[in-house]
XYZ file of C-alpha atoms in Angstrom:
722
model
C 0.000 0.000 0.000
C 1.333 3.421 -0.908
C 0.256 7.022 -0.437
C -0.313 9.508 -3.222
C -1.531 13.063 -3.515
C -5.012 11.924 -4.567
C -5.534 8.965 -2.251
C -4.218 5.624 -1.112
C -3.089 3.032 -3.634
C -3.968 -0.489 -2.486
C -2.971 -3.708 -4.240
C -5.406 -6.652 -4.355
C -4.845 -10.284 -5.329
C -7.636 -11.244 -7.755
C -8.954 -14.773 -8.171
C -11.147 -16.209 -10.921
C -9.898 -14.302 -14.003
C -9.505 -16.569 -17.025
C -8.943 -14.264 -19.983
C -8.541 -10.686 -21.183
C -12.298 -10.140 -21.199
C -12.340 -10.882 -17.452
C -9.657 -8.321 -16.603
C -11.181 -5.706 -18.926
C -14.651 -6.174 -17.428
C -13.404 -6.099 -13.828
C -11.419 -2.921 -14.508
C -14.534 -1.343 -16.005
C -16.653 -2.371 -13.013
C -14.187 -0.962 -10.476
C -13.703 2.307 -12.349
C -17.468 2.850 -12.279
C -17.464 2.759 -8.452
C -17.310 6.035 -6.550
C -13.833 6.878 -5.255
C -12.017 4.108 -7.152
C -9.480 4.233 -9.952
C -8.354 0.723 -10.909
C -5.759 -1.003 -13.043
C -6.237 -4.787 -13.438
C -3.410 -7.036 -14.636
C -4.374 -10.479 -15.965
C -0.855 -11.946 -16.006
C -0.019 -10.851 -12.449
C -3.592 -11.519 -11.202
C -3.472 -8.185 -9.395
C -5.557 -5.034 -9.209
C -4.030 -1.732 -8.090
C -6.790 0.563 -6.901
C -6.436 4.221 -5.932
C -8.988 4.904 -3.191
C -10.286 8.310 -2.213
C -11.961 9.083 1.109
C -15.282 7.917 -0.389
C -14.159 4.259 -0.671
C -12.287 1.632 1.328
C -10.861 -1.867 0.889
C -14.143 -3.559 1.850
C -15.950 -1.711 -0.933
C -13.392 -2.977 -3.454
C -13.745 -6.580 -2.259
C -17.550 -6.296 -2.488
C -17.450 -4.808 -6.003
C -15.050 -7.525 -7.186
C -17.270 -10.252 -5.687
C -20.335 -8.796 -7.412
C -18.435 -8.976 -10.715
C -17.851 -12.703 -10.130
C -14.278 -12.733 -8.827
C -12.468 -12.787 -5.479
C -10.189 -10.115 -4.011
C -7.843 -9.914 -1.038
C -5.562 -7.088 0.060
C -1.929 -7.945 -0.684
C 0.265 -8.053 2.407
C 3.602 -9.571 3.383
C 2.083 -13.074 3.605
C -0.063 -12.880 0.464
C 2.598 -14.172 -1.914
C 3.321 -17.247 0.215
C -0.407 -18.009 0.613
C -0.933 -17.617 -3.124
C 1.980 -19.905 -3.939
C 0.624 -22.623 -1.642
C -2.928 -22.290 -2.982
C -1.783 -22.250 -6.612
C 0.380 -25.324 -6.047
C -2.598 -27.263 -4.616
C -4.822 -26.067 -7.462
C -2.197 -26.940 -10.060
C -1.842 -30.480 -8.700
C -5.624 -30.872 -8.673
C -5.856 -29.613 -12.262
C -3.089 -32.026 -13.324
C -5.095 -34.960 -11.916
C -8.277 -33.758 -13.613
C -6.400 -33.306 -16.886
C -5.119 -36.893 -16.914
C -8.592 -38.197 -16.098
C -9.887 -36.117 -18.989
C -7.181 -37.567 -21.263
C -8.131 -41.118 -20.229
C -11.807 -40.470 -21.012
C -11.137 -38.584 -24.255
C -8.541 -40.877 -25.860
C -11.035 -43.674 -26.744
C -13.322 -41.073 -28.355
C -10.507 -39.563 -30.429
C -8.785 -42.909 -31.072
C -11.857 -44.399 -32.766
C -11.546 -41.738 -35.483
C -8.396 -43.462 -36.839
C -10.391 -46.668 -37.457
C -13.396 -45.025 -39.061
C -11.822 -44.382 -42.470
C -12.550 -46.791 -45.269
C -15.544 -48.653 -46.696
C -16.764 -50.112 -43.399
C -15.479 -47.371 -41.121
C -18.822 -46.928 -39.357
C -18.576 -50.504 -38.028
C -15.491 -49.487 -35.988
C -17.366 -46.706 -34.217
C -17.739 -47.095 -30.441
C -21.317 -47.671 -29.262
C -22.918 -44.270 -28.949
C -24.197 -44.876 -25.406
C -20.562 -45.653 -24.443
C -19.401 -42.427 -26.129
C -22.072 -40.544 -24.161
C -20.848 -42.177 -20.922
C -17.236 -41.140 -21.673
C -18.023 -37.590 -22.832
C -20.504 -36.578 -20.119
C -18.043 -36.464 -17.152
C -15.559 -34.586 -19.340
C -18.263 -32.101 -20.303
C -19.816 -31.458 -16.885
C -17.213 -32.486 -14.303
C -13.872 -31.700 -15.933
C -15.455 -28.815 -17.845
C -17.426 -27.423 -14.904
C -14.887 -24.601 -14.496
C -16.042 -23.176 -17.850
C -19.705 -23.206 -16.839
C -18.928 -21.655 -13.461
C -16.670 -18.986 -14.962
C -19.113 -18.267 -17.772
C -22.070 -17.919 -15.406
C -20.184 -15.505 -13.146
C -19.099 -13.505 -16.161
C -22.643 -13.206 -17.530
C -23.998 -12.397 -14.074
C -21.473 -9.558 -13.885
C -22.745 -8.139 -17.148
C -20.039 -9.382 -19.514
C -18.795 -12.433 -21.370
C -15.400 -14.126 -21.316
C -13.566 -17.062 -22.808
C -15.404 -19.496 -20.518
C -18.663 -18.493 -22.208
C -17.210 -19.401 -25.617
C -15.879 -22.796 -24.510
C -19.001 -23.703 -22.514
C -21.326 -22.624 -25.322
C -19.379 -24.360 -28.090
C -18.824 -27.700 -26.348
C -22.375 -27.747 -24.938
C -23.762 -27.377 -28.462
C -21.630 -30.323 -29.653
C -22.534 -32.479 -26.631
C -26.235 -31.543 -26.715
C -26.605 -32.309 -30.440
C -24.798 -35.650 -30.057
C -26.892 -36.605 -27.026
C -30.150 -35.945 -28.886
C -28.913 -38.060 -31.830
C -27.943 -40.868 -29.429
C -31.131 -40.868 -27.339
C -33.470 -40.742 -30.343
C -31.416 -43.033 -32.570
C -31.176 -40.481 -35.375
C -29.129 -41.177 -38.500
C -26.595 -38.421 -37.837
C -22.902 -38.308 -36.952
C -22.147 -37.543 -33.294
C -19.486 -35.096 -32.074
C -18.766 -36.329 -28.553
C -15.067 -36.513 -29.412
C -15.096 -32.868 -30.554
C -16.433 -31.407 -27.299
C -14.306 -33.694 -25.076
C -11.137 -33.041 -27.063
C -11.696 -29.265 -26.970
C -12.130 -29.276 -23.174
C -9.048 -31.479 -22.735
C -6.935 -29.322 -25.032
C -8.108 -26.082 -23.436
C -7.290 -27.542 -20.026
C -3.832 -28.518 -21.310
C -3.352 -24.994 -22.630
C -4.375 -23.546 -19.255
C -1.877 -25.780 -17.446
C 0.948 -24.839 -19.800
C -0.054 -21.179 -19.538
C -0.118 -21.308 -15.713
C 3.318 -22.907 -15.688
C 4.727 -20.308 -18.074
C 3.066 -17.397 -16.235
C 4.629 -18.572 -12.975
C 8.047 -18.174 -14.613
C 7.301 -14.544 -15.548
C 7.319 -13.604 -11.853
C 10.597 -15.395 -11.098
C 12.445 -12.066 -10.810
C 10.428 -10.981 -7.775
C 10.534 -14.489 -6.309
C 14.330 -14.587 -6.582
C 14.599 -11.157 -4.924
C 12.359 -12.258 -2.060
C 14.422 -15.411 -1.550
C 17.522 -13.231 -1.103
C 16.160 -11.669 2.080
C 17.964 -13.166 5.126
C 15.719 -14.571 7.850
C 17.905 -13.866 10.900
C 20.506 -11.347 12.078
C 23.242 -11.499 14.731
C 22.477 -8.488 16.944
C 24.370 -6.941 19.877
C 22.321 -6.858 23.091
C 23.919 -5.846 26.399
C 27.373 -6.783 25.150
C 26.177 -10.193 23.909
C 25.613 -11.356 20.324
C 22.261 -13.048 19.831
C 20.450 -14.338 16.738
C 17.152 -12.553 16.105
C 14.527 -12.604 13.324
C 15.236 -9.829 10.817
C 11.701 -8.494 11.404
C 12.620 -7.683 15.022
C 15.485 -5.307 14.146
C 15.054 -1.579 14.729
C 16.990 1.365 13.277
C 20.083 1.937 15.424
C 20.562 -1.735 16.311
C 24.154 -2.963 15.960
C 24.547 -6.215 14.012
C 27.448 -8.425 12.978
C 28.012 -9.835 9.489
C 30.555 -12.629 9.448
C 32.542 -13.717 6.360
C 30.319 -15.466 3.826
C 27.057 -14.244 5.368
C 24.439 -11.985 3.807
C 23.785 -8.516 5.208
C 20.384 -8.712 6.999
C 19.261 -5.067 6.684
C 20.554 -1.766 5.315
C 23.175 -0.208 7.556
C 26.403 1.723 8.031
C 29.718 0.001 8.678
C 31.108 0.871 12.138
C 34.095 -1.464 12.497
C 35.981 -3.776 10.172
C 36.912 -3.895 6.510
C 35.659 -6.281 3.854
C 34.508 -6.603 0.270
C 30.826 -7.094 -0.478
C 29.243 -8.665 -3.553
C 26.424 -6.308 -4.571
C 25.626 -8.038 -7.873
C 22.002 -8.652 -6.848
C 21.513 -4.872 -6.592
C 23.746 -3.486 -9.316
C 24.364 -6.349 -11.726
C 28.118 -5.802 -11.209
C 30.010 -9.018 -10.428
C 33.081 -7.275 -8.937
C 32.982 -7.029 -5.111
C 32.897 -3.532 -3.591
C 35.386 -2.638 -0.853
C 33.815 -1.492 2.432
C 35.300 0.304 5.401
C 34.055 2.367 8.340
C 31.399 4.878 7.286
C 30.366 3.026 4.103
C 26.811 1.873 3.497
C 25.851 -1.791 3.310
C 22.607 -3.146 1.882
C 20.288 -6.009 2.791
C 20.868 -9.347 0.994
C 24.326 -8.408 -0.354
C 27.006 -11.048 0.318
C 29.915 -10.317 2.647
C 33.368 -11.433 1.561
C 36.398 -12.175 3.680
C 36.126 -9.787 6.655
C 33.766 -9.459 9.626
C 31.704 -6.253 9.674
C 30.070 -4.573 12.651
C 27.270 -2.340 11.386
C 24.493 -0.067 12.615
C 21.032 -0.606 11.110
C 19.691 2.367 9.150
C 16.879 0.773 7.133
C 14.777 -2.206 8.241
C 11.628 -3.980 7.064
C 9.932 -2.130 4.217
C 12.587 0.602 4.356
C 15.512 -1.406 2.962
C 16.752 -0.857 -0.575
C 15.833 -4.471 -1.433
C 12.266 -4.013 -0.164
C 12.016 -0.856 -2.256
C 13.217 -2.752 -5.320
C 10.673 -5.532 -4.772
C 7.914 -2.949 -4.306
C 8.933 -0.967 -7.402
C 9.231 -4.071 -9.596
C 5.800 -5.241 -8.423
C 4.255 -1.864 -9.213
C 5.863 -1.785 -12.654
C 4.688 -5.304 -13.441
C 1.156 -4.336 -12.459
C 1.094 -1.183 -14.596
C -0.069 -0.903 -18.186
C 1.840 0.256 -21.220
C -0.063 2.548 -23.634
C 0.338 -0.109 -26.353
C -2.055 -2.319 -24.346
C -4.974 0.079 -24.737
C -5.792 -1.290 -28.189
C -5.887 -4.852 -26.832
C -8.124 -3.735 -23.929
C -10.589 -2.011 -26.260
C -10.807 -5.092 -28.492
C -11.168 -7.501 -25.537
C -14.136 -5.554 -24.175
C -16.248 -6.249 -27.293
C -14.570 -9.445 -28.469
C -16.756 -12.210 -26.961
C -20.146 -10.704 -27.956
C -18.800 -10.151 -31.475
C -17.625 -13.771 -31.705
C -21.021 -15.032 -30.524
C -22.678 -13.010 -33.300
C -20.218 -14.431 -35.877
C -20.855 -17.980 -34.603
C -24.634 -17.476 -34.866
C -24.258 -16.065 -38.374
C -22.049 -19.043 -39.299
C -24.645 -21.491 -37.992
C -27.555 -19.815 -39.802
C -25.564 -19.312 -42.998
C -24.364 -22.909 -43.239
C -27.797 -24.349 -42.390
C -29.360 -22.185 -45.087
C -26.599 -22.882 -47.631
C -25.966 -26.601 -47.074
C -29.241 -27.601 -45.438
C -27.243 -29.707 -42.995
C -27.885 -28.903 -39.329
C -24.930 -30.979 -38.132
C -22.441 -29.298 -40.460
C -23.731 -25.836 -39.500
C -23.388 -26.726 -35.813
C -19.822 -28.012 -36.179
C -18.689 -24.863 -37.988
C -20.342 -22.599 -35.388
C -18.629 -24.570 -32.600
C -15.261 -24.171 -34.370
C -15.764 -20.372 -34.491
C -16.532 -20.244 -30.772
C -13.543 -22.393 -29.847
C -10.861 -20.729 -32.029
C -11.770 -17.232 -30.828
C -10.348 -17.366 -27.285
C -9.045 -13.878 -26.347
C -6.524 -15.182 -23.771
C -3.497 -14.534 -25.962
C -4.641 -10.955 -26.518
C -4.821 -10.315 -22.780
C -1.440 -11.892 -22.058
C 0.498 -10.256 -24.908
C 1.534 -7.070 -23.090
C 1.581 -7.884 -19.341
C 3.722 -11.026 -19.663
C 6.379 -9.129 -21.643
C 6.279 -6.242 -19.126
C 6.655 -8.673 -16.209
C 9.665 -10.436 -17.703
C 11.242 -7.190 -18.969
C 10.985 -5.340 -15.649
C 12.253 -8.428 -13.837
C 15.306 -8.643 -16.072
C 15.841 -4.916 -15.552
C 15.802 -5.340 -11.771
C 18.446 -8.044 -12.021
C 20.609 -5.651 -14.032
C 20.151 -2.761 -11.585
C 17.500 -0.965 -13.671
C 14.318 -0.242 -11.722
C 11.289 0.718 -13.802
C 8.602 2.743 -12.028
C 5.868 2.058 -14.594
C 5.302 0.343 -17.928
C 4.538 3.626 -19.705
C 8.069 4.873 -19.005
C 9.509 1.590 -20.257
C 7.603 2.006 -23.523
C 8.655 5.647 -24.004
C 12.354 4.971 -23.309
C 12.720 3.275 -26.690
C 11.575 6.462 -28.464
C 13.992 8.961 -26.829
C 15.477 11.427 -29.321
C 17.270 13.833 -26.936
C 19.064 12.907 -23.710
C 19.991 15.699 -21.291
C 22.719 14.856 -18.781
C 23.660 16.429 -15.503
C 27.464 16.609 -15.177
C 28.384 16.171 -11.530
C 27.668 12.676 -10.247
C 26.188 11.562 -13.570
C 28.891 11.956 -16.199
C 31.493 12.359 -13.468
C 32.136 10.429 -10.271
C 30.716 13.203 -8.086
C 33.762 13.402 -5.794
C 37.047 15.280 -6.428
C 39.963 13.042 -7.408
C 43.640 13.682 -8.075
C 43.977 13.392 -11.849
C 47.558 14.632 -12.401
C 50.705 14.767 -10.247
C 53.637 16.839 -11.593
C 56.767 16.496 -9.443
C 60.028 18.438 -9.204
C 62.853 16.433 -7.613
C 60.513 14.026 -5.786
C 58.929 10.730 -6.689
C 55.142 10.699 -7.132
C 54.677 8.557 -4.004
C 56.917 10.822 -1.893
C 55.093 13.979 -3.031
C 51.674 12.465 -2.254
C 52.933 11.194 1.122
C 54.154 14.660 2.195
C 50.954 16.335 0.989
C 48.779 13.713 2.751
C 50.657 14.325 6.016
C 49.759 18.020 5.817
C 46.125 17.368 4.866
C 45.463 14.400 7.137
C 43.147 16.198 9.560
C 41.398 18.443 7.038
C 37.797 17.764 5.923
C 38.095 19.947 2.817
C 37.097 17.968 -0.347
C 40.432 18.783 -2.037
C 42.333 17.595 1.032
C 40.307 14.372 1.100
C 41.167 13.797 -2.565
C 44.916 14.101 -1.870
C 44.751 11.784 1.165
C 42.785 9.221 -0.851
C 45.264 9.422 -3.764
C 48.178 8.757 -1.402
C 46.519 5.485 -0.379
C 48.589 5.230 2.805
C 46.948 3.507 5.817
C 46.367 5.863 8.754
C 48.888 4.091 10.995
C 51.665 4.476 8.409
C 51.144 8.155 7.559
C 53.771 10.760 8.460
C 52.710 13.351 11.030
C 52.929 17.114 10.509
C 54.361 19.377 13.233
C 53.717 23.120 13.697
C 50.668 22.736 11.501
C 48.756 25.880 10.482
C 45.728 26.327 8.249
C 45.032 29.550 6.355
C 41.386 29.465 5.170
C 41.053 30.004 1.450
C 44.815 29.739 0.884
C 46.266 26.475 2.170
C 48.237 24.859 4.998
C 51.813 24.743 6.191
C 53.812 22.638 8.626
C 56.874 20.452 9.141
C 57.110 16.812 8.055
C 60.299 14.922 9.019
C 61.928 18.322 9.647
C 61.036 19.616 6.176
C 59.211 22.979 6.098
C 56.311 22.606 3.668
C 53.434 24.647 2.338
C 50.495 23.315 0.333
C 47.856 25.531 -1.200
C 46.570 27.638 -4.065
C 48.962 28.808 -6.830
C 48.032 32.446 -6.087
C 49.042 32.167 -2.434
C 52.334 30.514 -3.413
C 53.110 32.970 -6.251
C 52.674 30.488 -9.091
C 49.441 31.760 -10.642
C 51.168 32.497 -13.970
C 53.229 29.296 -14.148
C 52.602 27.633 -17.578
C 52.184 24.175 -16.010
C 49.558 25.560 -13.610
C 47.611 27.497 -16.242
C 47.658 24.502 -18.603
C 45.991 22.301 -16.002
C 43.511 25.023 -15.073
C 42.487 25.478 -18.707
C 41.592 21.778 -18.720
C 39.014 22.550 -16.030
C 41.068 21.261 -13.090
C 41.834 22.777 -9.688
C 45.586 22.995 -8.987
C 47.217 22.655 -5.548
C 50.965 23.404 -5.197
C 53.443 21.793 -2.770
C 56.405 24.025 -1.854
C 59.440 23.195 0.332
C 60.966 26.431 1.583
C 60.939 28.508 -1.593
C 61.283 25.549 -3.968
C 58.248 24.063 -5.684
C 58.092 20.316 -5.251
C 54.817 19.202 -6.854
C 51.603 20.220 -8.583
C 48.417 18.291 -7.871
C 45.567 18.660 -10.373
C 42.200 17.787 -8.837
C 38.942 17.366 -10.694
C 35.651 15.566 -10.533
C 36.849 12.875 -12.915
C 34.765 11.442 -15.723
C 33.324 8.028 -14.920
C 35.307 5.324 -16.767
C 32.250 4.245 -18.791
C 30.816 7.687 -19.614
C 32.543 8.183 -22.971
C 31.603 4.700 -24.191
C 28.005 5.265 -23.026
C 27.774 8.576 -24.902
C 29.128 6.902 -28.024
C 26.508 4.138 -27.822
C 23.740 6.701 -27.320
C 24.873 8.581 -30.409
C 24.929 5.295 -32.362
C 21.239 4.960 -31.500
C 20.618 8.369 -33.060
C 20.109 10.117 -29.707
C 21.242 13.730 -29.386
C 23.202 14.118 -26.111
C 23.195 17.481 -24.282
C 25.100 18.189 -21.041
C 23.563 20.610 -18.516
C 25.802 21.965 -15.754
C 26.146 24.847 -13.362
C 29.943 24.857 -13.821
C 31.792 27.539 -15.741
C 32.160 27.242 -19.507
C 35.845 26.198 -19.401
C 35.246 23.258 -17.070
C 32.090 22.273 -18.949
C 33.927 22.363 -22.287
C 36.739 20.191 -20.930
C 34.390 17.540 -19.525
C 32.185 17.596 -22.640
C 35.192 17.102 -24.890
C 36.502 14.260 -22.731
C 33.068 12.564 -22.802
C 32.604 13.059 -26.539
C 29.627 15.401 -26.129
C 29.305 18.074 -28.807
C 26.531 20.118 -27.164
C 26.502 21.512 -23.623
C 24.983 24.340 -21.621
C 27.095 25.783 -18.797
C 26.296 28.114 -15.903
C 22.720 26.823 -15.582
C 21.245 27.472 -12.145
C 19.390 24.551 -10.502
C 16.008 26.191 -11.026
C 16.709 26.715 -14.724
C 17.322 23.064 -15.614
C 13.590 22.343 -15.962
C 13.280 25.344 -18.318
C 16.159 23.923 -20.387
C 14.308 20.592 -20.639
C 11.121 22.336 -21.770
C 13.108 24.262 -24.358
C 14.544 21.010 -25.737
C 11.006 19.582 -25.872
C 9.638 22.591 -27.758
C 10.759 21.206 -31.115
C 8.658 18.087 -30.708
C 11.552 15.914 -29.497
C 11.024 13.215 -26.880
C 13.444 14.361 -24.174
C 14.958 12.275 -21.391
C 16.915 13.574 -18.402
C 19.551 11.847 -16.275
C 20.392 13.302 -12.854
C 21.384 12.445 -9.319
C 20.900 15.474 -7.072
C 18.035 17.283 -5.367
C 18.583 20.143 -7.810
C 17.849 17.722 -10.680
C 14.374 16.747 -9.409
C 12.437 19.542 -11.245
C 14.196 18.733 -14.521
C 13.558 15.004 -14.050
C 9.865 15.723 -13.496
C 9.729 17.939 -16.614
C 11.313 15.338 -18.926
C 9.297 12.852 -20.984
C 11.440 10.048 -19.550
C 13.678 10.486 -16.511
C 16.568 8.445 -15.125
C 17.967 8.782 -11.598
C 21.429 7.553 -10.714
C 20.849 5.251 -7.736
C 23.591 6.778 -5.604
C 21.814 10.132 -5.874
C 19.316 11.855 -3.627
C 15.917 10.444 -2.596
C 14.245 13.417 -4.303
C 15.858 12.561 -7.641
C 14.937 8.868 -7.312
C 11.342 9.771 -6.405
C 10.969 12.096 -9.407
C 12.456 9.656 -11.924
C 10.692 7.058 -14.093
C 13.672 4.705 -14.062
C 16.294 4.339 -11.331
C 19.785 3.044 -12.071
C 21.090 1.391 -8.923
C 24.567 1.251 -10.421
C 26.039 4.760 -10.613
C 26.954 4.338 -14.235
C 25.701 6.115 -17.362
C 25.920 2.806 -19.234
C 22.782 1.881 -17.288
C 20.857 4.430 -19.390
C 22.022 2.681 -22.554
C 20.981 -0.674 -21.095
C 17.583 0.714 -20.041
C 16.912 1.959 -23.579
C 18.010 -1.410 -24.979
C 15.719 -3.192 -22.498
C 12.852 -0.941 -23.569
C 13.466 -1.795 -27.229
C 13.659 -5.531 -26.471
C 10.465 -5.480 -24.366
C 8.494 -3.444 -26.899
C 9.705 -5.780 -29.634
C 8.280 -8.754 -27.724
C 4.996 -6.924 -27.108
C 4.616 -6.211 -30.836
C 5.415 -9.848 -31.672
C 2.918 -11.059 -29.058
C 0.144 -8.805 -30.347
C 0.867 -10.060 -33.865
C 0.598 -13.689 -32.709
C -2.601 -12.964 -30.792
C -4.283 -11.117 -33.644
C -3.133 -13.507 -36.375
C -4.643 -16.514 -34.586
C -8.036 -14.839 -34.489
C -7.881 -12.893 -37.760
C -6.920 -16.050 -39.667
C -8.681 -18.611 -37.476
C -12.201 -17.190 -37.253
C -12.717 -16.891 -41.054
C -11.296 -20.408 -41.568
C -13.699 -21.807 -38.977
C -16.643 -19.862 -40.394
C -15.878 -21.217 -43.895
C -15.903 -24.786 -42.564
C -12.174 -25.366 -43.054
C -11.356 -25.846 -39.374
C -12.422 -28.819 -37.268
C -13.389 -27.930 -33.626
C -10.649 -30.239 -32.301
C -7.991 -28.463 -34.401
C -9.500 -25.125 -33.346
C -9.196 -26.128 -29.681
C -5.546 -27.066 -30.129
C -4.803 -23.805 -31.966
C -6.564 -21.746 -29.298
C -4.593 -23.449 -26.525
C -1.310 -22.952 -28.347
C -1.984 -19.256 -28.979
C -1.745 -18.438 -25.263
C 1.236 -20.719 -24.753
C 3.111 -19.188 -27.717
C 2.558 -15.645 -26.427
C 3.788 -16.411 -22.905
C 6.704 -18.483 -24.203
C 7.718 -15.659 -26.526
C 7.722 -13.244 -23.575
C 9.957 -15.635 -21.648
C 12.584 -15.310 -24.396
C 13.266 -11.874 -22.849
C 15.110 -13.766 -20.123
C 17.959 -14.008 -22.640
C 18.406 -10.221 -22.522
C 21.592 -9.098 -20.810
C 23.096 -5.646 -20.107
C 25.319 -4.566 -22.957
C 23.253 -6.446 -25.538
């Protein structure tokens, strides 16, 4: 359950939907209720309902029940209950299917012995055929009658109506012929075979649909069940649910981190592949963040909990993936509109087929068979599964690669981006100053960095931190500075091993006009000078360095025909240097935070579909203004909240991967819709013309749903970088 500006959004597990007509009708019913705005997903069997003050959860459950379905509010235990219930139902359906096969095989098998001059002599006794077909029709096939009745009672018609109507016509005609001894062919095998094949299709579809939600299932399985927590100086094992923010917990080598936290003591490397998709472990030391379900490497870590329960990054990922899988892409609107009128239209076509053939051929039996074939081939299941199954698999694959999609609409639009606006700091660059160049005079590089680090050891200035980090010397091994003095805005001085040193700005040290200094400054870098006495010893150039993958990412974006524009508040010289290094031809410098949204709107004014990538609070307005927005995961909560897609890995290549994922997912959706439409567009006329036997129609209808879901599952082959 989430909060929004216009009301609460509550997720419900829906039971009893069998096809696209079901989900379309239920969505229509809920949206007619006061205070409800619903989105129903057939593949996920979920309804997300925005409730105003005029409605509550009980009203939703009542409205769903009146429409012929069941509803239950989704909570932490819902998924486990559903899995258990679906497993029992699946096993029951498997048993019923094999019973149906055993009863149907003799009916279908006799057809192979009925060809030839005396074929009718090999026909099973009709009373025996009636005895075999009746339990298939009314016991095995009861689900179609029950589903059809509920659908009609709710004011609509679904696939169950088609199957029940078609097979009942075949069974009823054959029963009359049998009971009255009429000289007509019977079609017991047709109705029984259709029910058996449809049941087989449903089983295969259920199995395939279960695989579409594997991404969420695998994420949930990653959550540790217990944590080793410090209580009164003792370490005790506790359920993860019992942890509170501020609790201190221990993660031993090889264990998973139980909740989000901050490292207090210890050093280790942590495998964060389940969050970022990156296989290389990340080094952790005091002050670094750790995340739930990531795997600790070789060192023990003592951490303080900062996010527990629903407030961990993993829980947020699971929630966001679930919301994206339950949302609808605009491309699905066509399928929804067709599904709403599909079943009544098919019934009219079947009636016209029956009347037309009876009038044309004068054969009641032939007219009936052709009408039954029309009803059976026209199942709209594939149409309803075409989009949501692809969205479910695509968003799941994205989550595994560190790409979180907020909604399906954003995933669809990402493929169509024509302009991509980039923030510089933290997006193109690493976001923290780093030493990029060391120029020495009479010292080795290591010696110069060691002396500078000794002077800067106790400073919190970002430039000082960059020098200390570049030196890479453990705290215990660093030289100590004596007679240390800091001059704000200028630099520091002191003695290291008896050497009198000063470290600071070129202006303070009289080197503002030095060619080496000005050359580095023209490249957009900040220069710090190390002087011993009156002799210069080293120049340190410090800059917010370009991320290693940024240039390659920009190149791949340009290969896709996307115009890349950098937006930054930095001066023109620094912006030009970074843009050139990244391979970006167009940039806008000196843009104030409040003006970034205006820049986005200006880029959109030409009709372009504009995307924005950012990481800071100041990027949130621009992210909201863009047609598609990407937030770097290491950025601020405001940026992540405003964005359509979140890249957990702080890497611009994630944008390229997200666009590629969008293209792959939309490609599957288009293929699925083609499969769904082609089955019906080609199948219904063939059946109406008498060229399609009901048994063949039943097999084709079953395979249409299976082919659509199986095609969506091919998205599991997608990998970042593809």
